[in-house]
Amino acid sequence: MMTEFSEGLLAALKSATLTHPGTRPRILIGEDEVVEFRNRVENTPGFRESIVSQAESAAEDESLFSSSREIPYLCQPAVRALAQGAFVAEDEQFAARALEGIEVMFSWPAEEWVARPHRPMRCDHAMLNVASTIGIAMDYCHGFWSQEVVNSISERINEYTVGVFLETWEKQDAHWSSPDYHWNWKIMCCGEMGTAALSCAESIQQM
């Protein structure tokens, strides 16, 4: 249900000028926070080891890296774990494996990013959750990848999701895009699209 806060936020957004940082990381942590983050990692017993252990398991995740791989929505946790491992441990091999996983996810056509029970919906929270995961992974791993790779991923996030999200929003032909719908699907779809859009902002002509 809309509240006084959410109505005020929407009104403010209508007149807001959107800009994006020219640096990475930019989503869950800013460039100026990296040093403090690494200090906290070193001073939190067991944290680094836990993240590394999860990344090591993800590197062999059969849902992503086997011949019987799952659709992107179901195998994305492995990409997330690998990217976190790369960032926390400053590990180039985890970053390289995360990139392999992202390419597997992009090997599926965009329609396969939509959860199967939700089809023929053109855009759902599963698709946008995948885009958000890839965008955050790019944020964490950009320092290990070439600019060409970063640009390619950014462009494909845009191509896969931004157009279908905007089309659904304008046509209001999915339940979550209706002005009268105020529950969790809208939060997920809009929030995940926002995260993904910030990650690939350079590729969006009218950000």
Backbone as ProteinMPNN parsed JSONL, in Angstrom:
{"seq_chain_A": "MMTEFSEGLLAALKSATLTHPGTRPRILIGEDEVVEFRNRVENTPGFRESIVSQAESAAEDESLFSSSREIPYLCQPAVRALAQGAFVAEDEQFAARALEGIEVMFSWPAEEWVARPHRPMRCDHAMLNVASTIGIAMDYCHGFWSQEVVNSISERINEYTVGVFLETWEKQDAHWSSPDYHWNWKIMCCGEMGTAALSCAESIQQM", "coords_chain_A": {"N_chain_A": [[0.84, -1.189, 0.0], [0.495, 2.251, -0.788], [2.246, 4.77, 0.957], [2.566, 7.833, 2.888], [5.262, 8.419, 2.808], [6.197, 6.909, 0.54], [4.7, 8.051, -1.516], [5.654, 10.662, -1.459], [8.299, 10.171, -2.146], [8.05, 9.202, -4.785], [7.051, 11.511, -6.001], [9.247, 13.206, -5.739], [11.113, 11.865, -7.296], [10.152, 12.249, -9.863], [11.008, 14.754, -10.631], [13.686, 14.554, -10.435], [17.155, 14.63, -11.351], [18.976, 12.257, -12.948], [22.118, 10.861, -12.438], [25.172, 9.065, -12.987], [27.896, 7.471, -11.302], [31.242, 7.816, -12.511], [32.971, 5.87, -11.928], [34.023, 2.642, -10.689], [33.984, 0.302, -7.946], [30.372, 0.804, -7.724], [27.872, 0.128, -6.856], [27.013, -1.591, -4.436], [29.007, -0.739, -2.866], [31.146, 2.064, -2.686], [33.825, 3.564, -4.617], [35.456, 5.048, -2.909], [35.187, 3.729, -0.547], [36.47, 1.344, -0.471], [39.007, 0.814, 0.729], [38.444, 1.055, 3.483], [36.6, -1.023, 3.656], [38.24, -3.266, 3.12], [39.905, -3.179, 5.32], [38.08, -3.784, 7.316], [37.448, -6.387, 6.609], [39.855, -7.709, 7.177], [39.874, -7.431, 9.899], [37.787, -8.905, 10.842], [37.236, -11.842, 12.189], [37.282, -14.913, 10.47], [35.635, -14.083, 8.385], [36.712, -13.588, 5.751], [37.602, -16.166, 5.142], [35.208, -17.579, 5.066], [33.864, -16.42, 2.855], [35.668, -17.057, 0.815], [35.546, -19.848, 0.893], [32.902, -20.286, 0.055], [33.118, -19.304, -2.544], [34.935, -21.095, -3.658], [33.424, -23.439, -3.669], [31.41, -22.632, -5.398], [32.794, -22.43, -7.776], [32.772, -24.922, -8.85], [30.173, -25.461, -9.3], [27.526, -27.343, -10.425], [25.106, -26.539, -11.452], [25.665, -24.372, -12.955], [28.035, -24.814, -14.377], [28.01, -27.279, -15.691], [27.028, -29.767, -18.167], [24.364, -30.062, -17.834], [23.262, -27.636, -17.074], [21.398, -25.152, -15.258], [18.665, -22.814, -15.916], [19.355, -19.252, -16.097], [18.24, -17.848, -13.782], [18.201, -19.776, -11.802], [20.821, -20.607, -11.503], [22.328, -18.464, -10.784], [23.283, -17.893, -8.096], [25.858, -18.984, -7.882], [27.486, -17.363, -9.51], [27.3, -14.999, -8.068], [28.584, -15.715, -5.663], [31.182, -16.272, -6.58], [31.995, -13.765, -7.572], [31.929, -12.229, -5.246], [33.921, -13.573, -3.84], [36.127, -12.987, -5.457], [36.336, -10.224, -5.079], [36.583, -9.853, -2.279], [38.786, -11.497, -1.577], [40.607, -10.58, -3.366], [41.126, -12.039, -5.719], [42.171, -13.274, -8.698], [41.563, -15.618, -10.094], [39.024, -16.397, -9.183], [37.584, -14.25, -10.214], [37.917, -14.687, -12.944], [36.567, -17.097, -13.223], [34.023, -16.29, -12.494], [33.439, -14.67, -14.671], [33.349, -16.602, -16.685], [31.025, -17.906, -15.84], [29.129, -15.855, -16.163], [29.164, -15.594, -18.933], [28.071, -18.053, -19.594], [25.467, -17.625, -18.67], [24.666, -15.597, -20.399], [24.632, -17.074, -22.665], [22.179, -18.148, -22.885], [19.09, -17.282, -24.456], [17.348, -14.119, -24.078], [14.683, -14.58, -23.376], [14.799, -16.861, -21.845], [15.678, -15.998, -19.456], [13.52, -15.288, -18.027], [11.513, -16.623, -15.492], [10.258, -19.91, -15.806], [7.572, -20.574, -14.948], [6.387, -18.092, -15.198], [6.126, -17.322, -17.81], [4.156, -16.444, -20.714], [5.183, -13.901, -19.991], [7.013, -10.962, -20.695], [8.917, -9.781, -19.139], [10.086, -10.263, -15.96], [10.51, -10.608, -12.341], [12.541, -12.481, -12.033], [14.163, -12.377, -14.36], [15.163, -9.76, -14.05], [16.441, -9.956, -11.649], [18.555, -11.63, -12.313], [19.928, -9.922, -14.083], [20.66, -7.919, -12.276], [22.346, -9.362, -10.564], [24.459, -9.983, -12.34], [25.296, -7.384, -12.936], [26.224, -6.479, -10.407], [28.249, -8.338, -10.024], [29.966, -7.541, -12.077], [30.663, -5.07, -11.064], [32.157, -5.822, -8.819], [34.253, -7.261, -10.0], [35.459, -5.797, -12.009], [38.031, -4.758, -12.004], [39.662, -6.865, -12.596], [39.082, -7.549, -15.142], [39.248, -6.788, -18.664], [38.679, -3.545, -20.188], [37.222, -3.828, -22.477], [35.812, -6.2, -22.044], [34.217, -5.439, -19.84], [32.7, -3.414, -21.058], [31.31, -4.947, -22.958], [29.727, -6.66, -21.371], [28.182, -4.757, -20.027], [26.761, -3.62, -22.18], [25.248, -5.817, -22.995], [23.662, -6.397, -20.745], [22.024, -4.155, -20.844], [20.813, -4.545, -23.41], [19.415, -6.946, -23.008], [17.55, -6.384, -20.993], [16.671, -3.649, -20.383], [15.026, -2.492, -22.404], [12.789, -4.286, -22.515], [11.837, -4.071, -19.936], [11.056, -1.344, -19.836], [9.132, -1.353, -21.86], [7.198, -3.062, -20.767], [6.537, -1.584, -18.516], [5.433, 0.726, -19.656], [3.267, -0.27, -21.169], [1.847, -1.541, -19.223], [1.079, -4.218, -18.995], [1.699, -6.357, -17.438], [1.094, -7.76, -14.251], [2.59, -6.6, -12.162], [3.325, -4.14, -13.135], [1.192, -2.474, -13.06], [-0.386, 0.574, -12.017], [-1.919, 0.258, -9.774], [-0.887, -1.796, -8.334], [0.922, -2.647, -5.504], [2.762, -4.312, -4.238], [5.17, -6.98, -3.473], [6.326, -7.837, -5.976], [6.594, -5.537, -7.523], [8.463, -4.089, -6.055], [10.661, -5.821, -6.268], [11.054, -6.012, -9.095], [11.404, -3.291, -9.938], [13.448, -2.458, -8.219], [15.579, -4.273, -8.773], [15.932, -3.757, -11.495], [16.741, -1.122, -11.356], [19.218, -1.392, -10.03], [20.62, -2.943, -11.929], [20.549, -1.161, -14.102], [22.092, 0.997, -13.165], [24.523, -0.281, -13.086], [25.122, -0.669, -15.754], [25.069, 1.812, -16.874], [26.521, 3.388, -18.685], [25.892, 2.332, -21.103], [23.298, 2.97, -21.664], [21.395, 5.064, -23.508], [19.569, 7.12, -22.864], [19.709, 7.627, -19.978]], "CA_chain_A": [[0.0, 0.0, 0.0], [1.249, 3.493, -0.835], [2.268, 5.533, 2.197], [2.961, 9.226, 2.685], [6.671, 8.41, 2.424], [6.391, 6.437, -0.831], [4.124, 9.045, -2.421], [6.605, 11.767, -1.509], [9.476, 9.712, -2.883], [7.705, 9.177, -6.204], [6.946, 12.893, -6.466], [10.608, 13.736, -5.844], [11.795, 11.206, -8.407], [9.677, 12.794, -11.14], [11.766, 15.955, -10.972], [15.102, 14.317, -10.14], [18.104, 14.458, -12.443], [19.74, 11.053, -12.664], [23.5, 10.789, -12.903], [25.824, 7.85, -12.498], [29.323, 7.672, -11.064], [32.092, 7.368, -13.598], [33.939, 4.925, -11.37], [33.549, 1.392, -10.092], [32.603, -0.133, -7.769], [29.405, 1.895, -7.58], [26.54, -0.348, -6.477], [26.889, -1.877, -3.006], [30.11, -0.065, -2.187], [31.732, 3.071, -3.559], [35.278, 3.494, -4.784], [36.116, 5.644, -1.757], [34.948, 2.9, 0.634], [37.143, 0.051, -0.643], [40.074, 0.638, 1.725], [37.789, 0.778, 4.769], [36.025, -2.363, 3.57], [39.301, -4.269, 3.239], [40.338, -3.159, 6.723], [37.077, -4.52, 8.092], [37.614, -7.806, 6.3], [41.018, -8.214, 7.914], [39.615, -7.364, 11.34], [36.605, -9.713, 11.174], [37.69, -13.234, 12.16], [36.502, -15.914, 9.749], [34.824, -13.551, 7.273], [37.375, -13.852, 4.477], [37.626, -17.606, 4.919], [33.852, -18.002, 4.703], [33.599, -15.977, 1.486], [36.522, -17.852, -0.07], [35.0, -21.212, 0.86], [31.713, -20.258, -0.795], [33.565, -19.119, -3.928], [35.55, -22.357, -4.098], [32.322, -24.358, -3.982], [30.705, -22.099, -6.575], [33.616, -22.654, -8.965], [32.451, -26.255, -9.368], [28.717, -25.593, -9.224], [27.031, -28.026, -11.62], [23.949, -25.842, -12.025], [26.184, -23.34, -13.848], [29.193, -25.21, -15.171], [27.921, -28.633, -16.233], [26.219, -29.885, -19.386], [22.952, -30.021, -17.428], [23.131, -26.38, -16.336], [20.064, -24.603, -15.05], [18.426, -21.494, -16.497], [20.11, -18.253, -15.331], [17.696, -17.496, -12.475], [18.475, -20.829, -10.836], [22.256, -20.839, -11.314], [23.009, -17.212, -10.494], [24.011, -17.801, -6.826], [27.271, -19.317, -8.06], [28.151, -16.155, -10.012], [27.363, -14.052, -6.965], [29.608, -16.174, -4.72], [32.491, -16.113, -7.205], [32.323, -12.337, -7.626], [32.241, -11.819, -3.877], [35.224, -14.129, -3.53], [37.139, -12.214, -6.187], [36.478, -8.895, -4.487], [37.046, -9.938, -0.89], [40.12, -12.097, -1.52], [41.413, -10.015, -4.456], [41.536, -13.286, -6.367], [41.97, -13.21, -10.138], [40.95, -16.857, -10.581], [37.587, -16.314, -8.914], [37.027, -13.285, -11.166], [37.887, -15.343, -14.257], [35.492, -18.103, -13.192], [32.763, -15.527, -12.511], [33.226, -14.258, -16.058], [32.881, -17.804, -17.396], [29.632, -18.112, -15.46], [28.315, -14.818, -16.799], [29.032, -15.945, -20.351], [27.092, -19.145, -19.648], [24.142, -17.034, -18.504], [24.348, -14.884, -21.636], [24.449, -18.029, -23.763], [20.736, -18.345, -22.971], [18.381, -16.108, -24.984], [16.741, -13.299, -23.032], [13.407, -15.172, -22.929], [15.082, -17.893, -20.85], [15.938, -15.364, -18.167], [12.224, -15.228, -17.35], [11.193, -17.889, -14.839], [9.34, -20.644, -16.676], [6.149, -20.443, -14.577], [5.889, -16.737, -15.465], [6.014, -17.09, -19.245], [4.932, -15.656, -21.679], [5.524, -12.548, -19.558], [8.266, -10.574, -21.351], [9.861, -9.262, -18.147], [9.641, -10.602, -14.597], [11.533, -10.346, -11.328], [13.654, -13.408, -12.218], [15.031, -11.775, -15.376], [15.819, -8.567, -13.535], [17.337, -10.409, -10.594], [19.753, -12.099, -13.008], [20.639, -8.735, -14.562], [21.241, -7.272, -11.108], [23.473, -10.197, -10.127], [25.561, -9.78, -13.282], [25.789, -6.017, -12.75], [27.003, -6.412, -9.173], [29.474, -9.101, -10.281], [30.826, -6.666, -12.873], [31.151, -4.054, -10.143], [33.186, -6.429, -7.976], [35.347, -7.888, -10.758], [35.898, -4.98, -13.142], [39.467, -4.54, -11.953], [40.344, -8.055, -13.13], [38.657, -7.734, -16.529], [39.592, -5.706, -19.578], [37.599, -2.602, -20.432], [36.404, -4.402, -23.551], [34.9, -7.161, -21.419], [33.252, -4.662, -19.052], [31.782, -2.757, -21.998], [30.467, -5.971, -23.565], [28.725, -7.09, -20.389], [27.299, -3.613, -19.822], [25.878, -3.506, -23.346], [24.311, -6.94, -23.041], [22.657, -6.176, -19.696], [21.097, -3.182, -21.418], [20.067, -5.15, -24.515], [18.543, -8.008, -22.527], [16.551, -6.056, -19.97], [16.134, -2.295, -20.237], [13.922, -2.295, -23.336], [11.584, -5.049, -22.15], [11.318, -3.482, -18.696], [10.348, -0.102, -20.168], [7.932, -1.696, -22.625], [6.209, -3.585, -19.818], [6.107, -0.469, -17.656], [4.591, 1.642, -20.43], [2.023, -0.944, -21.572], [1.172, -2.003, -18.002], [0.437, -5.486, -19.313], [2.06, -7.357, -16.428], [0.413, -7.322, -13.026], [3.45, -5.779, -11.316], [3.499, -2.81, -13.722], [-0.032, -1.696, -12.89], [-0.299, 1.61, -10.977], [-2.679, -0.156, -8.595], [-0.197, -2.913, -7.671], [1.894, -2.051, -4.587], [3.346, -5.36, -3.407], [6.587, -7.301, -3.585], [6.844, -7.937, -7.336], [7.006, -4.207, -7.988], [9.711, -3.781, -5.354], [11.729, -6.63, -6.854], [11.31, -5.647, -10.494], [11.951, -1.944, -10.051], [14.725, -2.387, -7.503], [16.609, -5.017, -9.509], [16.199, -3.026, -12.737], [17.528, 0.05, -10.989], [20.589, -1.833, -9.773], [21.218, -3.331, -13.207], [20.718, 0.034, -14.929], [23.253, 1.732, -12.669], [25.745, -1.018, -13.43], [25.395, -0.573, -17.203], [24.579, 3.144, -17.237], [27.233, 3.907, -19.846], [25.31, 1.751, -22.326], [21.919, 3.424, -21.797], [21.491, 6.381, -24.147], [18.768, 8.117, -22.144], [19.684, 7.155, -18.61]], "C_chain_A": [[0.88, 1.246, 0.0], [1.133, 4.227, 0.497], [2.652, 6.971, 1.873], [4.418, 9.302, 2.235], [6.843, 8.016, 0.959], [5.801, 7.411, -1.843], [5.057, 10.246, -2.564], [7.846, 11.409, -2.295], [9.211, 9.71, -4.383], [7.62, 10.586, -6.77], [8.334, 13.504, -6.653], [11.338, 13.146, -7.037], [11.383, 11.778, -9.761], [10.485, 14.004, -11.579], [13.27, 15.782, -10.755], [15.915, 14.211, -11.421], [19.0, 13.274, -12.103], [21.14, 11.144, -13.25], [24.086, 9.484, -12.402], [27.296, 8.127, -12.28], [30.127, 7.182, -12.266], [33.103, 6.337, -13.157], [33.24, 3.647, -10.92], [34.501, 1.025, -8.964], [31.676, 1.036, -7.465], [28.071, 1.439, -7.02], [26.414, -0.545, -4.963], [27.968, -1.192, -2.178], [30.698, 0.935, -3.181], [33.245, 2.955, -3.611], [36.008, 4.008, -3.548], [35.931, 4.835, -0.475], [35.736, 1.588, 0.611], [38.194, -0.185, 0.434], [39.477, 0.309, 3.085], [37.197, -0.624, 4.781], [37.105, -3.426, 3.78], [39.856, -4.312, 4.663], [39.365, -3.939, 7.596], [37.177, -6.019, 7.849], [38.739, -8.403, 7.142], [40.767, -8.276, 9.41], [38.372, -8.131, 11.773], [36.977, -11.185, 11.063], [36.729, -14.148, 11.395], [35.749, -15.407, 8.534], [35.439, -13.903, 5.922], [37.34, -15.338, 4.148], [36.266, -18.132, 4.491], [33.532, -17.639, 3.26], [34.412, -16.798, 0.489], [35.997, -19.27, -0.204], [33.77, -21.288, -0.032], [32.098, -20.118, -2.27], [34.187, -20.396, -4.475], [34.483, -23.382, -4.461], [31.602, -23.922, -5.257], [31.475, -22.371, -7.861], [33.346, -24.005, -9.613], [30.951, -26.506, -9.388], [28.153, -26.174, -10.521], [25.826, -27.334, -12.246], [24.385, -24.778, -13.027], [27.218, -23.875, -14.833], [29.144, -26.632, -15.73], [27.067, -28.639, -17.5], [24.73, -29.833, -19.083], [22.659, -28.743, -16.643], [21.679, -25.908, -16.289], [19.912, -23.27, -15.797], [19.063, -20.438, -15.58], [19.562, -17.947, -13.94], [18.07, -18.516, -11.407], [19.962, -21.046, -10.583], [23.018, -19.581, -10.916], [23.713, -17.15, -9.137], [25.498, -18.118, -6.946], [28.056, -18.112, -8.571], [28.326, -15.145, -8.885], [28.491, -14.426, -5.989], [31.011, -15.992, -5.291], [32.921, -14.648, -7.245], [32.67, -11.8, -6.241], [33.62, -12.333, -3.471], [36.345, -13.356, -4.197], [37.408, -10.879, -5.506], [37.092, -8.957, -3.094], [38.486, -10.438, -0.815], [41.087, -11.513, -2.54], [42.028, -11.143, -5.286], [41.176, -13.275, -7.852], [41.281, -14.454, -10.683], [39.452, -16.883, -10.32], [36.92, -15.364, -9.914], [36.906, -13.904, -12.556], [36.765, -16.374, -14.317], [34.132, -17.419, -13.173], [32.433, -15.088, -13.929], [32.765, -15.442, -16.906], [31.409, -18.042, -17.109], [28.703, -17.109, -16.093], [28.118, -15.12, -18.279], [28.078, -17.122, -20.542], [25.68, -18.568, -19.563], [23.718, -16.272, -19.758], [24.209, -15.83, -22.829], [22.983, -18.413, -23.925], [20.111, -17.122, -23.637], [17.655, -15.383, -23.856], [15.447, -13.909, -22.497], [13.624, -16.218, -21.839], [15.491, -17.307, -19.504], [14.648, -15.216, -17.359], [11.935, -16.597, -16.737], [10.099, -18.618, -15.62], [7.881, -20.554, -16.248], [5.541, -19.089, -14.922], [5.707, -16.444, -16.951], [4.57, -17.233, -19.705], [5.2, -14.209, -21.267], [6.886, -12.153, -20.147], [9.338, -10.173, -20.346], [9.314, -9.555, -16.755], [10.779, -10.356, -13.613], [12.731, -11.278, -11.472], [14.645, -12.847, -13.224], [15.833, -10.62, -14.793], [16.75, -8.888, -12.382], [18.648, -10.918, -11.187], [20.586, -10.909, -13.483], [21.336, -8.009, -13.42], [22.457, -8.045, -10.61], [24.682, -9.991, -11.033], [26.154, -8.387, -13.123], [26.644, -5.874, -11.508], [28.307, -7.188, -9.327], [30.464, -8.266, -11.091], [31.446, -5.586, -11.987], [32.313, -4.594, -9.298], [34.434, -6.829, -8.765], [35.953, -6.998, -11.838], [37.414, -4.795, -13.175], [40.289, -5.701, -12.494], [40.069, -8.248, -14.618], [39.1, -6.552, -17.376], [38.398, -4.767, -19.741], [36.674, -3.113, -21.528], [35.378, -5.385, -22.991], [33.82, -6.424, -20.631], [32.231, -3.997, -19.972], [30.808, -3.762, -22.611], [29.37, -6.428, -22.619], [27.712, -5.978, -20.161], [26.291, -3.489, -20.961], [24.844, -4.623, -23.378], [23.282, -6.885, -21.917], [21.583, -5.229, -20.222], [20.212, -3.83, -22.474], [19.053, -6.187, -24.026], [17.356, -7.487, -21.726], [15.91, -4.674, -20.045], [14.918, -2.073, -21.138], [12.653, -3.016, -22.929], [10.994, -4.544, -20.839], [10.492, -2.241, -19.019], [9.075, -0.371, -20.962], [6.826, -2.2, -21.7], [5.662, -2.477, -18.939], [5.145, 0.452, -18.397], [3.246, 1.012, -20.805], [1.199, -1.405, -20.377], [0.434, -3.311, -18.246], [0.971, -6.657, -18.493], [1.514, -6.859, -15.104], [1.266, -6.366, -12.199], [3.62, -4.354, -11.846], [2.255, -1.94, -13.603], [0.146, -0.633, -11.802], [-0.99, 1.202, -9.675], [-2.039, -1.322, -7.846], [0.938, -2.351, -6.821], [2.618, -3.093, -3.738], [4.723, -5.8, -3.904], [7.123, -7.416, -5.004], [7.332, -6.581, -7.839], [8.324, -3.799, -7.336], [10.865, -4.53, -6.004], [12.064, -6.168, -8.26], [11.956, -4.28, -10.614], [13.31, -1.825, -9.364], [15.848, -3.074, -8.261], [16.937, -4.312, -10.824], [17.037, -1.788, -12.454], [18.985, -0.293, -10.744], [21.298, -2.174, -11.074], [21.489, -2.113, -14.076], [21.904, 0.871, -14.468], [24.553, 1.042, -13.077], [26.12, -0.847, -14.893], [25.025, 0.808, -17.736], [25.254, 3.709, -18.481], [26.627, 3.43, -21.161], [23.882, 2.209, -22.579], [21.93, 4.865, -22.319], [20.751, 7.461, -23.396], [18.597, 7.67, -20.697], [18.775, 8.03, -17.747]], "O_chain_A": [[1.891, 1.297, 0.701], [0.056, 4.296, 1.089], [3.015, 7.293, 0.742], [4.776, 10.128, 1.396], [7.546, 8.697, 0.212], [6.358, 7.575, -2.929], [5.228, 10.781, -3.659], [8.389, 12.239, -3.025], [10.047, 10.164, -5.165], [8.065, 10.834, -7.891], [8.568, 14.235, -7.615], [12.094, 13.842, -7.714], [12.18, 11.788, -10.7], [10.629, 14.252, -12.776], [14.036, 16.739, -10.874], [15.415, 13.756, -12.45], [19.7, 13.288, -11.09], [21.312, 11.469, -14.425], [23.543, 8.868, -11.484], [27.887, 8.934, -12.997], [29.726, 6.241, -12.951], [33.995, 5.968, -13.922], [32.017, 3.599, -10.794], [35.678, 1.381, -8.999], [32.106, 2.099, -7.019], [27.212, 2.273, -6.733], [25.771, 0.259, -4.287], [27.86, -1.079, -0.957], [30.738, 0.671, -4.382], [33.864, 2.325, -2.752], [37.053, 3.476, -3.174], [36.459, 5.21, 0.572], [35.676, 0.81, 1.564], [38.263, -1.278, 0.997], [39.942, -0.605, 3.766], [37.278, -1.332, 5.785], [36.903, -4.377, 4.534], [40.234, -5.378, 5.149], [39.774, -4.665, 8.502], [37.011, -6.821, 8.768], [38.586, -9.468, 7.74], [41.377, -9.082, 10.112], [37.944, -8.031, 12.923], [37.03, -11.724, 9.957], [35.523, -14.151, 11.643], [35.27, -16.206, 7.729], [34.763, -14.451, 5.051], [37.078, -15.722, 3.008], [36.178, -19.027, 3.65], [32.988, -18.459, 2.521], [33.901, -17.189, -0.561], [36.003, -19.834, -1.298], [33.61, -22.243, -0.791], [31.482, -20.736, -3.139], [33.981, -20.735, -5.64], [34.622, -24.108, -5.445], [31.234, -24.752, -6.088], [30.872, -22.525, -8.923], [33.655, -24.208, -10.787], [30.515, -27.653, -9.483], [28.285, -25.571, -11.586], [25.551, -27.516, -13.432], [23.587, -24.328, -13.849], [27.271, -23.442, -15.984], [30.165, -27.134, -16.201], [26.458, -27.628, -17.853], [23.921, -29.587, -19.978], [21.905, -28.762, -15.671], [20.864, -26.224, -17.156], [20.894, -22.681, -16.248], [19.285, -20.71, -14.4], [20.343, -17.798, -13.0], [18.238, -18.163, -10.24], [20.333, -21.613, -9.555], [24.234, -19.631, -10.731], [24.684, -16.403, -9.018], [26.31, -17.58, -6.193], [29.172, -17.865, -8.116], [29.375, -14.513, -8.765], [29.251, -13.564, -5.547], [31.928, -15.602, -4.569], [34.081, -14.331, -6.981], [33.599, -11.008, -6.09], [34.393, -11.617, -2.835], [37.384, -13.098, -3.588], [38.556, -10.455, -5.373], [38.011, -8.202, -2.775], [39.307, -9.882, -0.087], [42.255, -11.9, -2.581], [43.235, -11.203, -5.521], [39.997, -13.267, -8.209], [40.499, -14.363, -11.629], [38.689, -17.351, -11.165], [35.825, -15.641, -10.402], [35.922, -13.678, -13.261], [36.093, -16.509, -15.34], [33.184, -17.92, -13.778], [31.273, -15.129, -14.341], [31.884, -15.293, -17.753], [30.632, -18.342, -18.016], [27.604, -17.462, -16.52], [27.029, -14.922, -18.817], [27.357, -17.182, -21.538], [24.795, -18.985, -20.311], [22.546, -16.298, -20.135], [23.722, -15.429, -23.885], [22.583, -18.938, -24.964], [20.574, -16.007, -23.395], [17.382, -15.966, -22.807], [15.14, -13.779, -21.312], [12.746, -16.442, -21.005], [15.635, -18.037, -18.524], [14.692, -15.037, -16.142], [12.097, -17.619, -17.403], [9.122, -18.0, -16.044], [7.01, -20.463, -17.113], [4.319, -18.945, -14.94], [5.172, -15.392, -17.302], [3.828, -18.049, -19.158], [5.426, -13.367, -22.135], [7.824, -12.949, -20.095], [10.529, -10.217, -20.654], [8.205, -9.14, -16.417], [11.873, -9.947, -14.001], [13.837, -10.912, -11.074], [15.849, -12.842, -12.967], [17.039, -10.515, -15.017], [17.734, -8.184, -12.156], [19.721, -10.672, -10.637], [21.804, -10.89, -13.307], [22.464, -7.539, -13.571], [23.481, -7.45, -10.274], [25.803, -9.841, -10.549], [27.373, -8.22, -13.17], [27.683, -5.216, -11.546], [29.349, -6.762, -8.828], [31.665, -8.284, -10.818], [32.615, -5.235, -12.149], [33.316, -3.912, -9.091], [35.548, -6.744, -8.248], [36.886, -7.422, -12.521], [38.008, -4.688, -14.248], [41.468, -5.543, -12.811], [40.753, -9.028, -15.279], [39.303, -5.45, -16.866], [37.257, -5.141, -19.47], [35.471, -2.853, -21.5], [34.222, -5.399, -23.413], [32.638, -6.75, -20.743], [31.032, -4.019, -19.691], [29.623, -3.468, -22.767], [28.215, -6.567, -23.021], [26.509, -6.236, -20.107], [25.102, -3.275, -20.723], [23.692, -4.396, -23.748], [22.136, -7.29, -22.117], [20.387, -5.476, -20.063], [18.99, -3.68, -22.435], [17.955, -6.289, -24.574], [16.275, -8.074, -21.768], [14.712, -4.544, -19.791], [13.903, -1.534, -20.697], [11.564, -2.445, -22.983], [9.778, -4.586, -20.652], [9.367, -2.096, -18.54], [8.06, 0.298, -20.765], [5.666, -1.812, -21.835], [4.466, -2.435, -18.651], [4.154, 0.906, -17.826], [2.212, 1.677, -20.764], [-0.005, -1.632, -20.498], [-0.687, -3.502, -17.774], [0.719, -7.816, -18.823], [1.476, -5.652, -14.865], [0.741, -5.427, -11.6], [4.012, -3.458, -11.099], [2.275, -0.779, -14.012], [0.764, -0.906, -10.773], [-0.685, 1.735, -8.608], [-2.578, -1.788, -6.843], [1.818, -1.662, -7.337], [3.045, -2.785, -2.625], [5.369, -5.08, -4.665], [8.296, -7.111, -5.224], [8.364, -6.493, -8.504], [9.198, -3.231, -7.991], [11.921, -3.953, -6.262], [13.233, -5.955, -8.583], [12.954, -4.126, -11.318], [14.214, -1.165, -9.876], [16.944, -2.528, -8.383], [18.1, -4.273, -11.228], [17.936, -1.449, -13.223], [19.883, 0.422, -11.189], [22.433, -1.754, -11.302], [22.536, -2.03, -14.718], [22.644, 1.401, -15.297], [25.551, 1.698, -13.374], [27.301, -0.877, -15.24], [24.703, 0.956, -18.915], [24.623, 4.433, -19.25], [26.824, 4.051, -22.205], [23.306, 1.868, -23.612], [22.419, 5.772, -21.645], [21.229, 8.591, -23.292], [17.489, 7.373, -20.249], [18.63, 7.778, -16.55]]}, "name": "protein", "num_of_chains": 1, "seq": "MMTEFSEGLLAALKSATLTHPGTRPRILIGEDEVVEFRNRVENTPGFRESIVSQAESAAEDESLFSSSREIPYLCQPAVRALAQGAFVAEDEQFAARALEGIEVMFSWPAEEWVARPHRPMRCDHAMLNVASTIGIAMDYCHGFWSQEVVNSISERINEYTVGVFLETWEKQDAHWSSPDYHWNWKIMCCGEMGTAALSCAESIQQM"}
